[in-house]
Tab-separated table of C-alpha atoms in Angstrom:
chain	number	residue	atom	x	y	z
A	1	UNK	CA	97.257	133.254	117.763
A	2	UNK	CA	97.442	130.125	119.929
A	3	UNK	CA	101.148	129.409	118.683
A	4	UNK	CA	102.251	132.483	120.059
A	5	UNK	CA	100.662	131.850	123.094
A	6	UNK	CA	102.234	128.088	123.415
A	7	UNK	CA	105.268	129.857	122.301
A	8	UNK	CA	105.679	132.087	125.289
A	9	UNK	CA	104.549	129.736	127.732
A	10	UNK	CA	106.951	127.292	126.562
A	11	UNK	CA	110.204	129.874	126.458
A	12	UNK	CA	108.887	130.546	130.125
A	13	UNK	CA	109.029	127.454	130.933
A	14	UNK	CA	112.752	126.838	129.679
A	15	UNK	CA	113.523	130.188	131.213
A	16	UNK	CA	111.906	128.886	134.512
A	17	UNK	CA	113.856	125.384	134.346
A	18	UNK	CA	117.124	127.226	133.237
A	19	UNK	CA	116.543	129.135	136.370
A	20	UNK	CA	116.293	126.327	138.564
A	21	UNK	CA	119.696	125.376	137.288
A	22	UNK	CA	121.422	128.392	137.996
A	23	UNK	CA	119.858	128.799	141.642
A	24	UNK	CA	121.302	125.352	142.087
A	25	UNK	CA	124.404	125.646	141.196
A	26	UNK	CA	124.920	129.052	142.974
A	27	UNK	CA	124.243	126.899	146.000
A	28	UNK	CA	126.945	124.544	145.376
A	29	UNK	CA	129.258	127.817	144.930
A	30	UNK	CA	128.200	128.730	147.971
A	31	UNK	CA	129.738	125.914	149.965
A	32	UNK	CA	133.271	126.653	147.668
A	33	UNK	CA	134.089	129.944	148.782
A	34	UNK	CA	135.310	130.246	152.028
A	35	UNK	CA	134.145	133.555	152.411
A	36	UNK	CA	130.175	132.316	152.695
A	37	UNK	CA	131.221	129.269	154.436
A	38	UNK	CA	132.106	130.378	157.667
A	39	UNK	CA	128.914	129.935	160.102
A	40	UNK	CA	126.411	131.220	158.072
A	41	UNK	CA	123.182	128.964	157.564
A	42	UNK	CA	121.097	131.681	156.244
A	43	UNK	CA	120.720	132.238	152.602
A	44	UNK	CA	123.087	134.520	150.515
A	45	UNK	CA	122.006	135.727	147.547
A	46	UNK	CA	122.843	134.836	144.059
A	47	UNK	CA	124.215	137.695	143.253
A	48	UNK	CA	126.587	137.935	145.927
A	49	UNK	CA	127.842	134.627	145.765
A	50	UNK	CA	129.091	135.640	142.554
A	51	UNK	CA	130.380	138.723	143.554
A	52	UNK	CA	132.391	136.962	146.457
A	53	UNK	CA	133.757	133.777	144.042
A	54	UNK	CA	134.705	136.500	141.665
A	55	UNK	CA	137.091	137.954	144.515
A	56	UNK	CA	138.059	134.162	145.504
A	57	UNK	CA	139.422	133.607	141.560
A	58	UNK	CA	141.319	136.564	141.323
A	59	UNK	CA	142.957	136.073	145.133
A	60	UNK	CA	143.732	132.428	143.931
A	61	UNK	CA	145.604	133.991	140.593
A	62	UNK	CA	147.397	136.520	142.513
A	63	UNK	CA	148.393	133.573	144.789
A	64	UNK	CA	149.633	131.593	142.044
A	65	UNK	CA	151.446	134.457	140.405
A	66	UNK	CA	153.265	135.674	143.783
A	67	UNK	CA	154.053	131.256	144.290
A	68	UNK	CA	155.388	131.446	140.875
A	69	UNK	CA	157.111	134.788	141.785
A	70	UNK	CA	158.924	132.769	144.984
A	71	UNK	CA	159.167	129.352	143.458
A	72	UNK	CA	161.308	131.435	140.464
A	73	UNK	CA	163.912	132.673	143.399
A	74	UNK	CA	163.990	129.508	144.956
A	75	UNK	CA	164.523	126.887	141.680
A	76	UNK	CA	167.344	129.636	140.632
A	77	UNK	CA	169.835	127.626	139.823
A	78	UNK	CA	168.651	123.671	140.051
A	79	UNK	CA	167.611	121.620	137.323
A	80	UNK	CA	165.436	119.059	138.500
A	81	UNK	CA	166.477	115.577	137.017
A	82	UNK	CA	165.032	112.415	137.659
A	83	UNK	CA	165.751	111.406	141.594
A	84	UNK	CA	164.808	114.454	142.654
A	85	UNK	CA	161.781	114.353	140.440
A	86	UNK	CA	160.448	111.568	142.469
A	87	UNK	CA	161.790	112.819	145.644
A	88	UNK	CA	159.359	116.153	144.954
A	89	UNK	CA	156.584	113.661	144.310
A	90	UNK	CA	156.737	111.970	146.945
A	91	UNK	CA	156.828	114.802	149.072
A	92	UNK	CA	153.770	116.427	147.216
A	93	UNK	CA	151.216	113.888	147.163
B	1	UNK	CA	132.958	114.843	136.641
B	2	UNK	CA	134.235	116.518	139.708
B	3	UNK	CA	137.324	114.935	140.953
B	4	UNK	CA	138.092	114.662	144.486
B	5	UNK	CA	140.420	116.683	145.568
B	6	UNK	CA	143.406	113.684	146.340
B	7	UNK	CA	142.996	112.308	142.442
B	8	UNK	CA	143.484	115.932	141.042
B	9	UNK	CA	146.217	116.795	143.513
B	10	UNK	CA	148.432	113.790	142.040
B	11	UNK	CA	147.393	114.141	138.324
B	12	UNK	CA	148.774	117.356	139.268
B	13	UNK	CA	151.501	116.855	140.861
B	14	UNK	CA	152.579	114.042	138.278
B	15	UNK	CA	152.275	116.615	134.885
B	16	UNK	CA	153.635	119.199	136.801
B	17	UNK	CA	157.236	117.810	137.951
B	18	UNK	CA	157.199	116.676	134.324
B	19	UNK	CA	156.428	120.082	133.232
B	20	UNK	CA	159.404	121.574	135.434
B	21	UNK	CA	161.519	119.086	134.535
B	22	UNK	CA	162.036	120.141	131.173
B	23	UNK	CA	162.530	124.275	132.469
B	24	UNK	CA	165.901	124.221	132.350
B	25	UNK	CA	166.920	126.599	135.507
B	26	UNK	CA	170.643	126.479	135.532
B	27	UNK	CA	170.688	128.033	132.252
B	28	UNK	CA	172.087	131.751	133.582
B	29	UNK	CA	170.822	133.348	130.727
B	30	UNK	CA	167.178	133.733	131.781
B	31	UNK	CA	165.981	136.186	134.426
B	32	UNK	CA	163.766	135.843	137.215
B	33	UNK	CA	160.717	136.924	135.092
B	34	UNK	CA	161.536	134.293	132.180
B	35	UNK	CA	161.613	131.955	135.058
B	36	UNK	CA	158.515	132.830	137.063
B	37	UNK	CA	156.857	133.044	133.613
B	38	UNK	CA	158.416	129.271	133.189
B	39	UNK	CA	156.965	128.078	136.402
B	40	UNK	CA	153.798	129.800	135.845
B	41	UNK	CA	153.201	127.841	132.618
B	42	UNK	CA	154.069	124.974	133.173
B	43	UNK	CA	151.466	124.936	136.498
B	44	UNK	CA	149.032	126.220	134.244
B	45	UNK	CA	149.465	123.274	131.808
B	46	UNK	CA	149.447	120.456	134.578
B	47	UNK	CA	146.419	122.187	136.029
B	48	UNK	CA	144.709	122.106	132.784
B	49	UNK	CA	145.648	119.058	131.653
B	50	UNK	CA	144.936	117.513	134.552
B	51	UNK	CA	141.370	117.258	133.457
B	52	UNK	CA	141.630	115.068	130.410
B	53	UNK	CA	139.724	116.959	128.557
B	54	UNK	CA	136.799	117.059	129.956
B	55	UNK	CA	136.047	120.472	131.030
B	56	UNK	CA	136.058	123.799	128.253
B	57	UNK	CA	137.806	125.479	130.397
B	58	UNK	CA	140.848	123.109	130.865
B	59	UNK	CA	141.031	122.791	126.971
B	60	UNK	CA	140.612	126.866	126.533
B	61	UNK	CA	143.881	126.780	128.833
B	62	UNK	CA	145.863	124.703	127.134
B	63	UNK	CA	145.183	126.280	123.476
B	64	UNK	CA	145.532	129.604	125.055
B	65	UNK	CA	147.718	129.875	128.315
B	66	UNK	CA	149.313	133.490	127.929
B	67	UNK	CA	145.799	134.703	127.912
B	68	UNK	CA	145.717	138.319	129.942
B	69	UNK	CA	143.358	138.152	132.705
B	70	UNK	CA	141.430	141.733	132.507
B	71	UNK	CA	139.938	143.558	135.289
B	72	UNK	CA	136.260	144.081	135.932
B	73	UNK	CA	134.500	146.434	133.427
B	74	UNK	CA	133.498	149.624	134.273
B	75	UNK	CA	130.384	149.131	132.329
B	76	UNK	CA	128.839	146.245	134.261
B	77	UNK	CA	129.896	148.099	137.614
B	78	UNK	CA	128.133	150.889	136.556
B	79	UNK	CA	125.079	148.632	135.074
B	80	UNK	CA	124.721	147.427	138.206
B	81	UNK	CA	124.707	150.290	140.199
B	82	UNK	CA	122.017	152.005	137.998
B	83	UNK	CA	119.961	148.502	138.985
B	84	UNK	CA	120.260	148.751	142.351
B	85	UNK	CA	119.070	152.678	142.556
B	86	UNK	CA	116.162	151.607	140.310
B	87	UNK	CA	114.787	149.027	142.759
B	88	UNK	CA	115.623	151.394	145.798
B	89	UNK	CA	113.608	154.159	144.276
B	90	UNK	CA	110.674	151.767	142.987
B	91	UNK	CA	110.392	150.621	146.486
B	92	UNK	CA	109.666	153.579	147.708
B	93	UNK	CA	106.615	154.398	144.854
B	94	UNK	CA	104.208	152.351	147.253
B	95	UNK	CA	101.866	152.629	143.966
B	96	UNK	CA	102.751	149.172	142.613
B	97	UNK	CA	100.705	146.181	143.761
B	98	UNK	CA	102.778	143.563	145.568
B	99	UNK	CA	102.715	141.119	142.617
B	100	UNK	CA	104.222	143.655	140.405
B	101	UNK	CA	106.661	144.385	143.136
B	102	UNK	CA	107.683	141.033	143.636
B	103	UNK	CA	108.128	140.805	139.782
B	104	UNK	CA	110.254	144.158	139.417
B	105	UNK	CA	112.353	142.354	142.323
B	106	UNK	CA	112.642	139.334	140.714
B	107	UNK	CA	113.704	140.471	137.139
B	108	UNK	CA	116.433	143.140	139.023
B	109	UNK	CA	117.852	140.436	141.143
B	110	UNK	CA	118.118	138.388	137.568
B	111	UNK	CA	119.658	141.132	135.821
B	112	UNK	CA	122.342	141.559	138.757
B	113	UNK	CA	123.126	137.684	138.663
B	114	UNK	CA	123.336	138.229	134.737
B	115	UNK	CA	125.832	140.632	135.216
B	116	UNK	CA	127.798	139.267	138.304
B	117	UNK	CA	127.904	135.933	135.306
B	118	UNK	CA	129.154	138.534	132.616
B	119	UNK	CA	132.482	139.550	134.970
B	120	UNK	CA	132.719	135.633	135.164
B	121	UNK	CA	133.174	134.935	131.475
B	122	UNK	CA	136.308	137.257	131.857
B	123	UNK	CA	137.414	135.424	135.036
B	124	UNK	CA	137.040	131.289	133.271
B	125	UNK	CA	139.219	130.371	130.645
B	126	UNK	CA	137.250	130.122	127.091
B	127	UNK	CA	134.424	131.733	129.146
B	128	UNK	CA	133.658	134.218	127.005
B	129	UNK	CA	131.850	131.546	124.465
B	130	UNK	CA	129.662	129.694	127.496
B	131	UNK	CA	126.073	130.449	128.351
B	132	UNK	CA	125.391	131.267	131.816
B	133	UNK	CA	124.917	127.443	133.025
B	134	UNK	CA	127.797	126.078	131.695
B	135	UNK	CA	129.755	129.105	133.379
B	136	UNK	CA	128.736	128.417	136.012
B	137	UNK	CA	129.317	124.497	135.939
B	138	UNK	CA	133.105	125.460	134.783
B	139	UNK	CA	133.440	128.297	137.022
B	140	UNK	CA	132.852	125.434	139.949
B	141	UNK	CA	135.336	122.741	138.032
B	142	UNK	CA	137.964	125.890	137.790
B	143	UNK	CA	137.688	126.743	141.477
B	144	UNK	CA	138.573	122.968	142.890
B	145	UNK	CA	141.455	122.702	140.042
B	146	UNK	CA	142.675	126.008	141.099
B	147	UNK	CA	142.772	125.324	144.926
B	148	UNK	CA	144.838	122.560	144.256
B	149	UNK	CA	147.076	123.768	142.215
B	150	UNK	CA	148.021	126.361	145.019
B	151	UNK	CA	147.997	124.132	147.146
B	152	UNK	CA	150.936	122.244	145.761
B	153	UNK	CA	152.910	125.219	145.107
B	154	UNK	CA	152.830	125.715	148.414
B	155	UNK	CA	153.505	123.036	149.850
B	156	UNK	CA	157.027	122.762	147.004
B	157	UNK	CA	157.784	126.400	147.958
B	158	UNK	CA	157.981	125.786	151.811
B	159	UNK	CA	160.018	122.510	150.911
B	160	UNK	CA	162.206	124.406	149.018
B	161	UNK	CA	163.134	126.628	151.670
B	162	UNK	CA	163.105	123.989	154.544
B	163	UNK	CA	165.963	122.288	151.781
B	164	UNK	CA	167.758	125.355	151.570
B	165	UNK	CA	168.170	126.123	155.480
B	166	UNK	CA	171.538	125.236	156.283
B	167	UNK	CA	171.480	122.150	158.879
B	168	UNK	CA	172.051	122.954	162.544
């Protein structure tokens, strides 16, 4: 039946345009993760730039969890009131 | 909707020191874990909320911040080695034309991306209810929020020790 025909060729073309998508935002991944970044022009593929910004994500949570870890030792005993609030601020931005 | 990096940093900053300002350290009764788990939240929260709103996976955060982060499954590693042999092994069967070829490569390198995307949804906050696009769109909002966010904690753990060296 023609429907089915139009059908397919229309879910192909979604498929096709969803797939543009996705190769275009793997690119912009690409220029995130250090690991790709570093003096290589040539093309990585997809499915290694996902592979690599799934290693990036977990190093940046083990990061924050061994910060945390320190930042626990080191704010032992201070509450932080006001002045020093915007002290830390200022220092931070 | 990206951010750059300066306006996130001090949205950041700004919830945060609110955020800590409420822990209440010199209480002796909690230990170093309640603490860290203290800290932790509370740089979670400013990271999230940081966004306003605008991104699932800030929002997932907030409503769920103790969420456990779980390691790959061994079912997609697996998946994905059973791929790769398949396309080794059909490349050597020179019987296939070269448009079927380039069609059994095509639909194996999308089956590894869908399944490098999968591990993803585990990785993202709330990503376990986003199609592959949007995962992708957060997974690229998550990363920049997530730099910054270590970022500052470095930058207040290495002041906290430079404060705590005795002066010469």
């Amino acid at each position: 039946m023609s429907s089915r025909g139009l059908r397919s060729r229309q879910s192909s073309g979604v498929s096709r345009i969803r797939d543009d998508q996705i190769t275009d935002l793997v690119s912009k991944l690409q220029l995130l993760i250090p690991q790709l970044r570093r003096g290589r022009s040539h093309k990585v593929s997809a499915s290694k730039v996902l592979q690599e910004t799934r290693n990036y994500i977990r190093s940046l949570h083990r990061e924050v969890e061994d910060l945390s870890h320190r930042l626990s030792e080191l704010l032992a005993s201070t509450d932080i009131d006001n002045d020093q609030a915007a002290i830390i601020r200022s220092l931070l931005m | 909707m990206h951010l750059p990096h300066s306006t996130l940093k001090q949205e950041f900053v700004k919830k945060w020191i609110m955020g800590l300002q409420r822990c209440k350290f010199s209480n002796n009764n909690m230990s170093i874990f309640e603490r860290k788990k203290a800290i932790k939240l509370s740089a979670d929260t400013a990271m999230a909320s940081a966004r306003k709103g605008l991104t699932c996976w800030s929002r997932a955060l907030i409503s769920n911040p103790d969420r456990p982060v779980p390691t790959t499954t061994r079912r997609a590693s697996l998946a994905c080695k059973k791929i790769v042999k398949r396309s080794r092994r059909i490349r050597r069967t020179a019987k296939c034309g070269a448009a079927r070829k380039r069609q059994i490569t095509r639909s194996i390198a999308q089956c590894l991306v869908r399944k490098r995307t999968q591990i993803l949804k585990s990785l993202i906050p709330g990503g376990e209810f986003m199609n592959e696009v949007c995962l992708i769109e957060e997974t690229l909002d998550y990363i920049t929020s997530l730099r910054v966010q270590v970022d500052v904690m470095r930058s207040l753990a290495s002041a906290s020790v430079r404060a705590s060296e005795p002066h010469n």
